[in-house]
Structure formats: structure tokens, C-alpha cells
């Protein structure tokens, strides 16, 4: 008689790339399962009521979270988008403010850096169409456009200290709060003056940019070609000025190429500089700003990857280096400053198809590739998702959904927290429905085969956000199915009175139930004949479980019996239950689904025995 005991469940989806090589107790599929007790399936601890903070509720999906603790204060800033509007929450004032209504580029990148003259961090924001710099109380345009008109000059009516000769002038717009300065205006025609003359300057433009606090005037020395600072006009109102400064007092040179932020939808703070990429006209370029001047990108401050036709899709910092994640590989930034920056292609043979899946973990950079999930270790990439390779198949089955490759590039989002990779993947079922599910991979909980733990959770998310400083991971989702109301929740915090019903599900390995070869004696006991493929009958089963579970038995891939057991307890584990008919087949696997209202402390599946 066939007797099969399924217990001591293994972690994760599947612990081998090939099902045939799986251990007997391994899981084929695993959704919303916690393995905190060895050999027991319990539902995941999902809390969908404990909101990150009550100020975020909306009728549309809430996305693009970012937070920064402002140094020198107790202030924390939180940013997020709803539809095309960007919001900022200031913990000091406890006020949420809509700071931009035109974030139409989709995914929003943030980078925190302290400008040269500022005493605290500013957050720089880009989505490829809108560029903002926010200090927690005001939001201004990123960068300052230069004056478009040149100054008008004439010999002044008062005595000055200029030397005899010809002079030319330029001026700039200036933000004294950050040290940001625009490129200079057009150069004036030269004006020749006598010794001890002065110069009357008019037509000094007023900037329309709210961040401009002053204008800076520059001029040559008599007959010279370089420009030096004459004066800073301490407002954005005055339009005239009289220059009386002697040449000998000029020492501060003008920077003729301050630049403005280029087009780009990726921004990363690295050292004391911002690095940008994602320019649709130059997708292989990596731009960088002047040190400590995040608004200033000189026109020559960029490097290009070796493959001109391979776009930079994301930028990641790992092990003290900056890596450029592309569609066909990964490049690294070499050098220490603008004089020697260059890029170098690593040995990674694959890049990402889902740019926002990129996340940095303790052992590398993780991302979704064309045929699985990869980890880049600083030299090369290796696929780490072989144990769940079925979700990258061509067709879904009733046992497992597959990744929807048509939308993974725009939907997938990855974050890391405490060694766990949290990844949103669009999953396609047999009915053609696509829902954004949460996949987690524990890089620290590895088996002897050096394979981490994969879990697919049934929770549907629009975005995820990891708060490393507080050890929490949050997600944006509907408050209840189909309600049209969205909020931000602590995903993994346990509170028994508010735990969600996440529908636990597991499928065992396929077990061979064909009896081993036997030998029969015939001919008066003289001849032994071999008899193979003796097919046994399945007659009954019993379970060791708590709660409500639906169990479905498959023989040779065909659903032969399904039963829902309710109110199970330890007292039921010795009860044998008959199959409706004696079942015959060559191989068996079992699907186990939690039903009713599962709770981590009241919904446990320990073992299944079949005879």
C-alpha cells in the first residue's frame, strides 16, 4: 500500500531549479506563507490598517514615496504623488502641502544633497519633465536660467577709479541661499573711458524665478578679456548701477559655464555631486554637477557609456561605487572628479527590462531581467530566481501565475530592507487578469544549496517604500478590495486584531506513487519474472492542521478530488478521511489553500498523510 507523509515543509517557492531535483517536502508554489515554525505553513503577517501616517488617503493610487531626516533638526520630510500632484509632508509643522501639479513623467526620482551655502539638505526632484528643489518649506525650480538681454553702458557722471581703456560687462542671476548662479548674460559692446571715470549701467533684468535673491555684475579690466566680480546687487528689483571700482580691486573670476540641469528622469546623490541620466536625446550620457552646487551642470560635465545605443535605465550605488544599469549590461563610473571621470563596462551579460525594479542589497544590485531576477555583485550578474523560474514561463496555470512581460517594465518596483528584496511584479492568471503582487526574497536566509527564500504574497500593491531607519516596509494599496480608496500601510507589522485575510496557498512537489519493481515466481517456483509499474490505489488521507483549509489532489496532472475542511484542531489530526473513490495514478501533488479568516496564531498546516 502507498503511504506518503508530507511535512517539514521547505522554505520558499521551490528549492531547486528543476522540480525533479526538489527535496520530498519542498514546495512547488508558496503564497502568503510564513515559515517561522519549521515544518508549518502559517499565513503571512500582513497589517493593512496600521497606516504610515493618517495624512495620506486618496481616491487614486499613492506612489513615489521618499523621506529625508533633515540634519540639525527634528524635521522629517516625506514626499509622494497622487495622480500628477507631488505632495510634501513636514513633520515639524505637521502640514501636508501640494508642491507641484505637473508631475506627468510617471516615476519620480529624489536625491538629497546640501548646497554650498545652505546649512541643511535640499531634496532635488525629477520625473523627466519637471525639476524641483525643495527645502522643506518652499519649492523652487531646479537651476536658474541666465539673463537674456545684455546691459546698456554709458560713461558715468560721477568720479570713479577706473583706469583708462575699454571695458565689457556681463551679469548673472544669483541665489544667495544656496550659492546657485546662472550662466552670464550676453556680453556688452565695449565702452572706452578715461582715467578715474565711472560707468553707468542700465537695463539690468529682473528675474522671474522666485529663487533669485540678487544679481552679480562682472567686467573686464581695461583692455582685458577675463571677467571679474564688480558688485552683487542684493535684490531682484534694482535695474541700474554705477560702477566706480578700480581694476586693482577685482579678484573674483566669473564662471562662464555654470550650466543648468539637463533633461533627465534619473538623479542620484553621490559624494558631493548629483548625477543625472535619462536624457531622451542622449540616453547613454551621465551628467554631473559642480561639487556642492547641485543646480549647476556645466555643458561639458558628462561622460558617456561605451555602448552609444544602450540606454542608462537606472543608477545604483553599491560598495562605494556608482553603477549604471542599462538594457544590455551594467557599466561603472571610474575616477574621482570631473577631470578624470570615465565609464567602464563590467562583465554583466544582461541588463534590466524593468528599470524601477533595481534595488541595492547587502550582496549586490538586484533587478528584473528578460528571463528572471538577477544579482550583480560588482563584476558580473547571475540569475537568482531559478527556483521560481515558472513565473517567467510563457503560459500561466491554475497552480501559478506568471509575470506579465507586457507591463513589467512600467509596473515593477523594487526596494530593500534588512536583507530582504521587496519587488512588485504584475502577475497574469489563466483568465487574463493582471494584478500587481508583492514578491519577497530573503538574501540572508539561505539553504545549504545557497538559495535564498522566495515568497509571493497575495497582497496587491501600487508602490512600496522601505524605511531602513525604522526597520519597516510600507505599501500603497486600496483600503479594501474595489473600494477606490487608497492609503499607505505598514505591510509586515503584526497586530492580531487587524491582520488581513491574505489567502495562504502552497503546492507540494510531485510525488511518484508507482510501486517499485517486484518479482513473481512461476513454473513451480523455478522462474522469477519481473513485474514493473504496479499502480497503487489511494484510499484515504488525514491532516494535522488548525483552521479552515481547502485541499486539492492531482493525479498525473488531473484534479481528482477537492475538499474544504473547516474548524480543524489538534484533535482532528488522527481522523482518516476517505476519498470518494479509490484513486489510481502514477504521480501525485497536492494544493493546500487557506480559507475562511486566517490568522497567524489560528491558521496552521503542519502535515498531510495519504494512504
Coordinates of C-alpha atoms in Angstrom, one line a residue:
X1 CA 0.0 0.0 0.0
X2 CA 1.2 3.5 -0.8
X3 CA 1.8 5.6 2.2
X4 CA 3.0 9.2 1.8
X5 CA 3.7 11.7 4.6
X6 CA 4.1 15.4 3.6
X7 CA 5.5 17.5 6.4
X8 CA 8.6 19.5 7.3
X9 CA 7.8 22.0 4.5
X10 CA 10.8 23.6 2.9
X11 CA 11.1 27.4 2.7
X12 CA 10.1 29.4 -0.3
X13 CA 8.6 28.7 -3.6
X14 CA 10.9 25.9 -4.7
X15 CA 14.4 24.9 -3.6
X16 CA 15.6 23.6 -6.9
X17 CA 15.7 24.9 -10.5
X18 CA 14.3 21.5 -11.6
X19 CA 11.2 20.1 -9.9
X20 CA 12.6 16.6 -10.2
X21 CA 15.6 17.6 -8.1
X22 CA 13.5 19.0 -5.3
X23 CA 13.5 17.5 -1.8
X24 CA 10.4 15.4 -1.0
X25 CA 9.0 18.1 1.3
X26 CA 9.7 21.0 -0.9
X27 CA 7.1 23.5 -2.1
X28 CA 6.2 23.9 -5.7
X29 CA 4.4 27.2 -5.1
X30 CA 4.1 29.3 -1.9
X31 CA 1.9 32.4 -1.4
X32 CA 1.4 34.4 1.7
X33 CA 3.1 31.7 3.8
X34 CA 5.2 32.3 6.9
X35 CA 7.7 29.6 7.9
X36 CA 8.6 30.9 11.3
X37 CA 7.8 27.5 12.8
X38 CA 9.8 24.8 10.9
X39 CA 7.5 22.5 9.0
X40 CA 4.4 24.6 9.4
X41 CA 2.6 26.8 7.0
X42 CA 1.0 29.8 8.6
X43 CA -0.5 32.9 6.9
X44 CA 1.7 35.9 6.4
X45 CA 1.5 38.7 9.0
X46 CA 0.1 41.5 6.9
X47 CA -1.4 44.5 8.5
X48 CA -3.4 46.7 6.3
X49 CA -4.9 49.1 8.9
X50 CA -1.8 50.5 10.5
X51 CA -1.2 53.5 8.3
X52 CA 2.2 55.0 7.9
X53 CA 0.6 58.3 8.8
X54 CA -3.0 59.4 8.6
X55 CA -2.4 62.3 6.3
X56 CA -2.2 60.0 3.2
X57 CA -5.5 58.9 1.9
X58 CA -6.7 59.4 -1.6
X59 CA -9.1 58.3 -4.3
X60 CA -6.2 57.4 -6.6
X61 CA -3.0 55.3 -6.1
X62 CA -0.4 56.9 -3.9
X63 CA 3.1 56.4 -5.3
X64 CA 6.7 57.7 -5.4
X65 CA 7.4 57.8 -1.7
X66 CA 10.6 59.4 -0.3
X67 CA 11.7 60.6 3.1
X68 CA 14.6 62.5 4.5
X69 CA 15.6 63.4 8.0
X70 CA 16.9 67.0 7.9
X71 CA 20.2 67.3 9.7
X72 CA 20.4 69.6 12.7
X73 CA 16.7 69.5 13.3
X74 CA 14.0 67.0 14.3
X75 CA 12.3 67.6 11.0
X76 CA 11.4 64.7 8.6
X77 CA 10.2 65.4 5.1
X78 CA 8.0 62.9 3.2
X79 CA 7.2 63.2 -0.5
X80 CA 4.7 61.3 -2.6
X81 CA 2.5 61.7 -5.6
X82 CA -1.2 61.2 -6.3
X83 CA -2.0 61.3 -9.9
X84 CA 0.2 64.2 -11.2
X85 CA 0.4 66.1 -8.0
X86 CA 3.5 66.0 -5.8
X87 CA 2.9 66.4 -2.0
X88 CA 5.3 67.2 0.8
X89 CA 4.7 66.4 4.5
X90 CA 6.7 68.3 7.1
X91 CA 6.8 66.6 10.5
X92 CA 7.7 69.9 12.3
X93 CA 4.7 71.8 11.1
X94 CA 2.5 68.7 10.6
X95 CA 1.3 70.1 7.4
X96 CA 0.9 68.4 4.0
X97 CA 1.3 70.7 1.0
X98 CA 0.8 70.2 -2.7
X99 CA 4.0 71.5 -4.1
X100 CA 3.6 70.6 -7.9
X101 CA 0.7 69.6 -10.0
X102 CA 2.6 68.7 -13.2
X103 CA 4.5 65.5 -12.3
X104 CA 3.5 63.8 -15.6
X105 CA 6.6 61.8 -16.1
X106 CA 5.4 58.8 -14.0
X107 CA 8.2 57.5 -11.8
X108 CA 9.8 60.3 -9.6
X109 CA 13.4 60.2 -8.5
X110 CA 14.7 62.1 -5.4
X111 CA 18.2 63.0 -4.3
X112 CA 19.1 64.8 -1.0
X113 CA 22.2 67.0 -1.0
X114 CA 23.4 70.1 0.9
X115 CA 24.1 73.0 -1.4
X116 CA 27.3 75.1 -0.9
X117 CA 25.8 77.9 1.1
X118 CA 22.9 76.1 2.7
X119 CA 23.1 74.8 6.3
X120 CA 20.8 71.8 5.6
X121 CA 19.8 69.4 3.0
X122 CA 17.6 70.2 0.0
X123 CA 15.7 67.5 -1.9
X124 CA 16.1 67.5 -5.7
X125 CA 13.3 66.0 -7.7
X126 CA 12.9 64.9 -11.3
X127 CA 10.5 62.9 -13.4
X128 CA 12.0 63.8 -16.7
X129 CA 9.6 66.8 -17.3
X130 CA 9.6 68.7 -14.0
X131 CA 12.7 69.7 -12.0
X132 CA 12.3 70.9 -8.4
X133 CA 14.4 71.8 -5.4
X134 CA 12.7 71.7 -2.1
X135 CA 14.0 72.8 1.3
X136 CA 11.0 71.6 3.4
X137 CA 9.2 74.9 3.4
X138 CA 9.5 76.2 -0.2
X139 CA 9.8 74.5 -3.6
X140 CA 11.6 76.2 -6.4
X141 CA 12.7 75.5 -9.9
X142 CA 15.8 73.5 -10.2
X143 CA 18.5 75.7 -11.7
X144 CA 18.4 79.3 -12.8
X145 CA 18.1 80.4 -16.4
X146 CA 20.5 83.1 -17.5
X147 CA 19.5 86.7 -18.3
X148 CA 18.6 87.0 -22.0
X149 CA 19.4 90.7 -22.6
X150 CA 22.7 92.5 -22.3
X151 CA 23.4 95.5 -20.2
X152 CA 23.5 99.1 -21.5
X153 CA 26.6 101.1 -20.8
X154 CA 27.5 104.8 -20.7
X155 CA 30.2 107.0 -19.1
X156 CA 29.1 107.8 -15.6
X157 CA 28.5 111.4 -14.4
X158 CA 30.5 110.9 -11.1
X159 CA 34.2 110.4 -10.5
X160 CA 35.3 106.8 -10.3
X161 CA 38.5 104.8 -10.0
X162 CA 38.5 103.0 -13.4
X163 CA 41.7 103.0 -15.5
X164 CA 41.7 104.5 -19.0
X165 CA 40.7 101.9 -21.6
X166 CA 37.9 99.7 -23.0
X167 CA 35.6 97.7 -20.8
X168 CA 32.9 95.0 -21.3
X169 CA 30.3 93.7 -18.9
X170 CA 28.1 90.7 -18.1
X171 CA 25.8 89.8 -15.2
X172 CA 24.1 86.8 -13.7
X173 CA 21.2 85.8 -11.5
X174 CA 22.1 84.6 -8.1
X175 CA 20.6 82.6 -5.2
X176 CA 22.4 83.6 -2.0
X177 CA 20.6 80.8 0.0
X178 CA 22.3 78.0 -1.9
X179 CA 25.1 79.6 -3.9
X180 CA 23.4 78.8 -7.2
X181 CA 24.3 81.2 -10.0
X182 CA 23.1 81.3 -13.6
X183 CA 25.2 81.4 -16.7
X184 CA 26.1 85.0 -17.7
X185 CA 24.1 87.4 -19.9
X186 CA 25.3 88.3 -23.4
X187 CA 28.5 90.3 -23.4
X188 CA 28.0 94.0 -23.9
X189 CA 29.8 96.1 -26.6
X190 CA 33.0 97.7 -25.2
X191 CA 32.9 101.1 -23.7
X192 CA 36.1 103.2 -23.6
X193 CA 36.5 105.6 -20.7
X194 CA 39.2 108.0 -19.4
X195 CA 41.2 107.6 -16.2
X196 CA 39.2 107.9 -13.0
X197 CA 35.9 107.6 -14.8
X198 CA 32.8 105.7 -13.8
X199 CA 30.4 103.6 -15.8
X200 CA 26.6 103.9 -15.7
X201 CA 24.9 100.5 -16.1
X202 CA 21.2 100.2 -17.0
X203 CA 18.9 97.5 -18.4
X204 CA 19.7 95.1 -15.5
X205 CA 17.0 92.5 -15.9
X206 CA 14.7 91.3 -13.0
X207 CA 14.4 87.5 -13.0
X208 CA 11.0 85.8 -12.9
X209 CA 12.5 82.9 -10.9
X210 CA 11.4 83.1 -7.3
X211 CA 14.7 81.7 -6.0
X212 CA 16.8 84.7 -7.4
X213 CA 17.8 86.9 -4.5
X214 CA 20.3 89.1 -6.2
X215 CA 22.2 89.9 -9.4
X216 CA 26.0 89.8 -9.9
X217 CA 27.9 92.3 -12.1
X218 CA 31.2 91.3 -13.8
X219 CA 33.5 93.3 -16.0
X220 CA 36.9 93.1 -17.6
X221 CA 39.9 95.2 -16.5
X222 CA 40.9 97.9 -19.0
X223 CA 41.6 96.2 -22.4
X224 CA 41.3 92.7 -20.8
X225 CA 39.3 89.6 -21.8
X226 CA 38.5 87.9 -18.5
X227 CA 35.6 88.9 -16.3
X228 CA 35.7 89.7 -12.6
X229 CA 33.1 90.4 -10.0
X230 CA 32.4 94.1 -9.5
X231 CA 29.4 94.0 -7.2
X232 CA 26.4 92.0 -6.0
X233 CA 23.1 93.8 -6.2
X234 CA 21.3 92.5 -3.1
X235 CA 17.8 92.3 -4.6
X236 CA 15.8 91.3 -7.6
X237 CA 14.3 94.8 -8.1
X238 CA 17.0 97.3 -8.9
X239 CA 17.7 97.9 -12.7
X240 CA 20.5 100.4 -12.6
X241 CA 24.0 100.6 -11.1
X242 CA 27.1 102.9 -11.3
X243 CA 30.5 101.2 -11.3
X244 CA 33.4 103.1 -9.7
X245 CA 35.6 100.2 -8.7
X246 CA 39.3 100.2 -9.6
X247 CA 40.8 97.3 -11.6
X248 CA 43.2 96.6 -8.8
X249 CA 40.3 95.6 -6.5
X250 CA 38.9 93.0 -8.9
X251 CA 39.9 89.4 -8.0
X252 CA 36.9 87.0 -8.2
X253 CA 36.6 85.5 -11.7
X254 CA 33.3 84.8 -13.3
X255 CA 32.4 81.2 -14.1
X256 CA 31.3 81.4 -17.7
X257 CA 29.8 77.9 -17.8
X258 CA 27.6 77.3 -14.7
X259 CA 25.0 75.4 -16.7
X260 CA 21.5 74.4 -15.8
X261 CA 20.2 70.9 -15.1
X262 CA 20.0 68.8 -18.3
X263 CA 17.0 66.8 -19.3
X264 CA 16.8 63.5 -17.4
X265 CA 14.5 61.4 -15.3
X266 CA 17.1 59.8 -13.0
X267 CA 19.0 61.6 -10.3
X268 CA 21.3 60.2 -7.6
X269 CA 23.4 62.0 -5.0
X270 CA 27.0 60.6 -4.9
X271 CA 29.6 62.3 -2.7
X272 CA 29.1 66.0 -3.0
X273 CA 27.6 65.8 -6.5
X274 CA 24.4 65.0 -8.3
X275 CA 24.5 62.6 -11.2
X276 CA 21.7 62.5 -13.8
X277 CA 20.7 60.3 -16.7
X278 CA 17.7 59.5 -18.8
X279 CA 18.1 62.3 -21.4
X280 CA 16.0 61.0 -24.4
X281 CA 18.3 62.7 -26.9
X282 CA 21.5 61.3 -25.2
X283 CA 20.3 58.2 -23.3
X284 CA 23.9 57.0 -22.9
X285 CA 25.1 60.1 -21.1
X286 CA 25.7 60.5 -17.4
X287 CA 25.7 64.2 -16.4
X288 CA 27.1 65.5 -13.1
X289 CA 27.1 68.9 -11.4
X290 CA 29.7 71.2 -9.9
X291 CA 30.8 69.9 -6.5
X292 CA 28.4 71.2 -3.8
X293 CA 26.4 73.1 -6.4
X294 CA 23.5 70.7 -7.3
X295 CA 21.9 73.3 -9.6
X296 CA 24.9 73.8 -11.8
X297 CA 25.7 71.4 -14.6
X298 CA 28.3 72.9 -16.9
X299 CA 27.8 71.9 -20.6
X300 CA 31.0 69.7 -20.6
X301 CA 30.2 67.9 -17.3
X302 CA 29.2 64.5 -18.7
X303 CA 30.6 61.1 -19.6
X304 CA 29.1 58.5 -22.0
X305 CA 28.9 54.7 -21.7
X306 CA 30.8 52.6 -24.2
X307 CA 27.6 51.5 -25.9
X308 CA 26.1 54.5 -27.5
X309 CA 22.8 52.6 -28.3
X310 CA 22.4 51.1 -24.8
X311 CA 20.3 53.4 -22.6
X312 CA 21.1 54.1 -19.0
X313 CA 17.9 52.9 -17.3
X314 CA 18.9 53.4 -13.6
X315 CA 21.8 54.4 -11.4
X316 CA 22.8 52.4 -8.3
X317 CA 25.3 52.9 -5.5
X318 CA 27.0 49.7 -4.3
X319 CA 30.2 49.1 -2.3
X320 CA 31.3 52.7 -2.7
X321 CA 30.9 52.8 -6.5
X322 CA 28.3 54.2 -8.9
X323 CA 26.9 51.7 -11.4
X324 CA 24.8 52.4 -14.5
X325 CA 22.2 49.8 -15.1
X326 CA 21.4 49.5 -18.8
X327 CA 19.2 47.4 -21.0
X328 CA 22.0 45.1 -22.1
X329 CA 24.5 45.3 -19.3
X330 CA 26.0 47.3 -16.4
X331 CA 28.7 50.0 -16.5
X332 CA 30.6 51.5 -13.6
X333 CA 31.8 55.1 -13.1
X334 CA 35.6 55.4 -12.6
X335 CA 37.6 58.4 -11.5
X336 CA 37.4 60.9 -8.6
X337 CA 36.3 64.2 -10.2
X338 CA 35.3 66.0 -13.4
X339 CA 38.9 65.9 -14.7
X340 CA 39.1 62.1 -14.9
X341 CA 35.6 60.6 -14.8
X342 CA 35.0 57.8 -17.3
X343 CA 32.8 54.7 -17.6
X344 CA 33.7 51.1 -17.9
X345 CA 31.6 48.1 -19.0
X346 CA 31.5 45.3 -16.4
X347 CA 31.2 41.6 -17.2
X348 CA 27.5 41.7 -16.6
X349 CA 26.0 39.9 -19.6
X350 CA 22.5 41.2 -19.0
X351 CA 20.7 44.3 -18.1
X352 CA 17.2 45.2 -16.9
X353 CA 13.8 45.2 -18.6
X354 CA 12.2 46.9 -15.6
X355 CA 14.3 49.9 -14.6
X356 CA 12.5 50.6 -11.4
X357 CA 13.0 47.0 -10.1
X358 CA 16.6 48.0 -9.4
X359 CA 17.5 47.9 -5.7
X360 CA 20.7 47.6 -3.8
X361 CA 21.0 44.8 -1.3
X362 CA 23.8 43.7 1.1
X363 CA 25.4 41.4 -1.6
X364 CA 24.7 43.3 -4.8
X365 CA 22.3 45.1 -7.1
X366 CA 19.1 43.2 -7.9
X367 CA 16.9 43.8 -10.9
X368 CA 14.4 42.1 -13.2
X369 CA 16.0 40.8 -16.4
X370 CA 14.4 39.3 -19.5
X371 CA 14.3 35.8 -18.1
X372 CA 14.4 36.1 -14.4
X373 CA 15.7 38.1 -11.5
X374 CA 19.4 38.9 -11.3
X375 CA 22.0 39.9 -8.8
X376 CA 25.0 42.0 -9.9
X377 CA 28.0 41.6 -7.5
X378 CA 30.2 44.4 -8.8
X379 CA 31.7 42.3 -11.5
X380 CA 29.1 40.2 -13.2
X381 CA 25.4 39.2 -12.9
X382 CA 23.9 35.9 -12.0
X383 CA 20.3 34.8 -12.1
X384 CA 19.0 34.1 -8.6
X385 CA 15.4 33.2 -9.5
X386 CA 15.9 29.7 -10.9
X387 CA 13.9 28.2 -8.1
X388 CA 10.9 30.2 -9.2
X389 CA 11.6 30.0 -12.9
X390 CA 8.0 29.0 -13.6
X391 CA 6.7 32.5 -13.0
X392 CA 8.7 33.6 -16.1
X393 CA 7.1 31.0 -18.2
X394 CA 5.0 31.7 -21.3
X395 CA 1.6 30.5 -20.0
X396 CA 0.0 30.7 -16.6
X397 CA -1.6 27.6 -15.0
X398 CA -4.1 27.2 -12.2
X399 CA -1.2 26.5 -9.8
X400 CA 0.8 29.6 -10.5
X401 CA 0.6 32.9 -12.2
X402 CA 3.3 34.2 -14.5
X403 CA 5.0 37.6 -14.8
X404 CA 3.2 39.8 -17.4
X405 CA 6.1 40.8 -19.6
X406 CA 4.0 43.5 -21.4
X407 CA 3.7 45.6 -18.2
X408 CA 6.6 44.6 -16.0
X409 CA 8.8 47.4 -17.4
X410 CA 6.3 50.1 -16.3
X411 CA 4.9 48.5 -13.1
X412 CA 7.7 46.6 -11.4
X413 CA 9.3 48.4 -8.4
X414 CA 12.0 47.1 -6.0
X415 CA 13.2 48.1 -2.6
X416 CA 15.5 46.5 0.0
X417 CA 15.1 46.4 3.8
X418 CA 17.1 44.3 6.2
X419 CA 18.4 42.0 3.6
X420 CA 15.0 41.3 2.0
X421 CA 14.3 42.3 -1.6
X422 CA 10.7 43.6 -1.9
X423 CA 9.5 43.5 -5.5
X424 CA 6.2 44.4 -7.1
X425 CA 5.5 42.2 -10.1
X426 CA 2.5 42.3 -12.5
X427 CA 1.2 38.7 -12.4
X428 CA -1.0 37.3 -15.1
X429 CA -3.5 34.5 -14.3
X430 CA -5.3 32.0 -16.6
X431 CA -8.3 34.4 -17.0
X432 CA -6.1 37.1 -18.5
X433 CA -6.2 39.2 -15.3
X434 CA -3.1 41.2 -14.3
X435 CA -2.6 42.2 -10.7
X436 CA 0.4 43.8 -9.0
X437 CA 1.7 41.3 -6.4
X438 CA 4.4 41.5 -3.8
X439 CA 7.4 39.1 -4.2
X440 CA 10.0 39.0 -1.4
X441 CA 13.4 37.4 -1.4
X442 CA 15.3 36.9 1.8
X443 CA 19.0 37.1 0.8
X444 CA 20.2 36.3 4.4
X445 CA 18.0 33.1 4.9
X446 CA 19.8 30.7 2.6
X447 CA 19.7 27.0 2.5
X448 CA 22.6 24.6 2.1
X449 CA 22.2 24.9 -1.6
X450 CA 22.9 28.7 -1.3
X451 CA 19.4 29.6 -2.5
X452 CA 17.5 32.3 -0.7
X453 CA 13.9 32.3 0.3
X454 CA 11.3 33.4 -2.3
X455 CA 7.7 34.2 -1.3
X456 CA 4.9 35.6 -3.4
X457 CA 2.3 37.4 -1.4
X458 CA -1.3 37.8 -2.4
X459 CA -1.5 41.4 -1.4
X460 CA -2.0 43.8 -4.3
X461 CA 0.2 46.9 -4.2
X462 CA 0.7 50.0 -6.3
X463 CA 4.0 51.0 -4.7
X464 CA 6.3 50.1 -1.9
X465 CA 8.6 52.1 0.4
X466 CA 11.3 50.9 2.8
X467 CA 12.2 52.9 5.9
X468 CA 15.6 51.5 6.9
X469 CA 16.0 53.8 9.9
X470 CA 12.8 52.4 11.4
X471 CA 13.0 48.9 10.0
X472 CA 9.7 48.9 8.3
X473 CA 8.3 48.5 4.9
X474 CA 5.2 50.2 3.7
X475 CA 2.9 49.9 0.7
X476 CA 0.2 51.7 -1.2
X477 CA -3.0 49.8 -1.8
X478 CA -6.7 50.1 -1.7
X479 CA -8.1 50.1 1.8
X480 CA -10.4 47.2 0.8
X481 CA -11.0 45.4 -2.5
X482 CA -12.5 47.6 -5.1
X483 CA -13.3 50.5 -2.7
X484 CA -11.5 53.1 -4.7
X485 CA -9.9 54.5 -1.6
X486 CA -6.1 54.3 -1.2
X487 CA -3.7 54.7 1.7
X488 CA -0.2 53.8 2.9
X489 CA 0.2 50.9 5.3
X490 CA 2.8 49.1 7.4
X491 CA 3.0 45.8 5.5
X492 CA 4.6 43.5 8.0
X493 CA 3.6 44.7 11.4
X494 CA 1.7 42.1 13.4
X495 CA -1.4 43.1 15.3
X496 CA -3.8 40.1 15.7
X497 CA -7.0 42.2 15.7
X498 CA -6.3 43.8 12.4
X499 CA -4.4 41.2 10.3
X500 CA -5.7 40.9 6.8
X501 CA -7.0 37.7 5.2
X502 CA -4.3 37.0 2.7
X503 CA -5.3 33.5 1.3
X504 CA -2.4 31.3 2.1
X505 CA -1.6 28.8 -0.7
X506 CA 1.0 26.0 -1.2
X507 CA 1.6 23.2 -3.7
X508 CA 3.7 20.3 -2.9
X509 CA 6.4 18.6 -5.0
X510 CA 5.1 16.0 -7.4
X511 CA 5.5 12.6 -5.7
X512 CA 6.0 9.3 -7.6
X513 CA 3.4 6.8 -6.3
X514 CA 4.2 4.0 -8.7
X515 CA 5.2 1.0 -6.6
X516 CA 8.8 -0.3 -7.1
X517 CA 9.6 -3.3 -9.3
X518 CA 8.5 -6.7 -7.8
X519 CA 9.3 -10.3 -8.8
X520 CA 6.8 -13.2 -9.1
X521 CA 7.7 -16.9 -9.1
X522 CA 6.1 -19.1 -11.7
X523 CA 6.6 -22.5 -13.1
X524 CA 6.6 -24.3 -9.9
X525 CA 8.9 -21.8 -8.3
X526 CA 11.6 -22.3 -10.9
X527 CA 11.3 -19.0 -12.9
X528 CA 11.3 -15.4 -11.4
X529 CA 9.5 -12.9 -13.6
X530 CA 9.9 -9.1 -13.1
X531 CA 6.8 -7.0 -12.8
X532 CA 7.1 -3.2 -13.2
X533 CA 4.8 -0.2 -12.8
X534 CA 2.5 -1.5 -10.3
X535 CA 0.0 1.3 -9.8
X536 CA -1.3 1.6 -6.2
X537 CA -4.7 2.9 -5.1
X538 CA -5.1 6.0 -2.9
X539 CA -7.9 5.3 -0.4
X540 CA -7.8 7.8 2.4
X541 CA -5.9 10.8 4.0
X542 CA -5.5 12.7 7.2
X543 CA -4.2 16.2 8.1
X544 CA -2.6 17.8 11.0
X545 CA -3.8 21.4 10.8
X546 CA -5.6 24.3 12.5
X547 CA -8.2 26.5 10.9
X548 CA -10.0 26.2 7.6
X549 CA -8.2 24.7 4.6
X550 CA -9.1 23.5 1.1
X551 CA -7.1 20.6 -0.2
X552 CA -7.0 19.5 -3.8
X553 CA -5.4 16.3 -5.0
X554 CA -3.9 16.0 -8.5
X555 CA -3.1 12.6 -10.1
X556 CA -1.0 12.7 -13.2
X557 CA -1.8 16.4 -13.5
X558 CA -5.6 16.0 -13.2
X559 CA -7.7 17.3 -10.4
X560 CA -9.2 14.1 -8.9
X561 CA -10.5 15.4 -5.5
X562 CA -11.0 18.6 -3.7
X563 CA -12.3 19.1 -0.1
X564 CA -12.7 22.0 2.3
X565 CA -12.1 21.2 5.9
X566 CA -13.3 23.8 8.5
X567 CA -12.7 24.2 12.2
X568 CA -9.7 21.9 12.3
X569 CA -7.8 21.5 15.5
X570 CA -5.1 19.2 17.0
X571 CA -7.8 16.8 18.0
X572 CA -8.6 16.1 14.3
X573 CA -5.1 15.0 13.2
X574 CA -5.8 11.3 13.8
X575 CA -9.0 11.2 11.8
X576 CA -8.8 9.4 8.5
X577 CA -10.9 10.7 5.6
X578 CA -11.9 8.6 2.7
X579 CA -11.6 9.6 -0.9
X580 CA -14.9 9.3 -2.7
X581 CA -13.4 6.5 -4.9
X582 CA -10.2 4.6 -4.9
X583 CA -7.9 6.8 -6.9
X584 CA -5.3 5.3 -9.2
X585 CA -2.4 7.1 -10.8
X586 CA 1.4 7.4 -11.2
X587 CA 2.2 10.7 -9.6
X588 CA 0.6 12.9 -7.0
X589 CA 0.8 16.5 -5.9
X590 CA -1.4 18.4 -3.5
X591 CA -2.6 22.0 -3.4
X592 CA -3.3 23.5 0.0
X593 CA -5.2 26.7 0.3
X594 CA -6.2 28.7 3.4
X595 CA -9.9 29.7 3.5
X596 CA -12.1 31.5 6.0
X597 CA -10.4 34.2 8.1
X598 CA -6.8 33.0 8.5
X599 CA -4.7 34.4 11.4
X600 CA -1.1 33.7 12.1
X601 CA -2.0 32.3 15.5
X602 CA -5.0 30.3 14.5
X603 CA -4.4 29.0 10.9
X604 CA -1.6 26.4 10.7
X605 CA -1.0 23.5 8.4
X606 CA 1.6 21.0 9.7
X607 CA 1.3 17.7 7.8
X608 CA -0.7 15.6 5.3
X609 CA -0.6 11.8 5.2
X610 CA -2.0 9.8 2.3
X611 CA -2.7 6.1 2.1

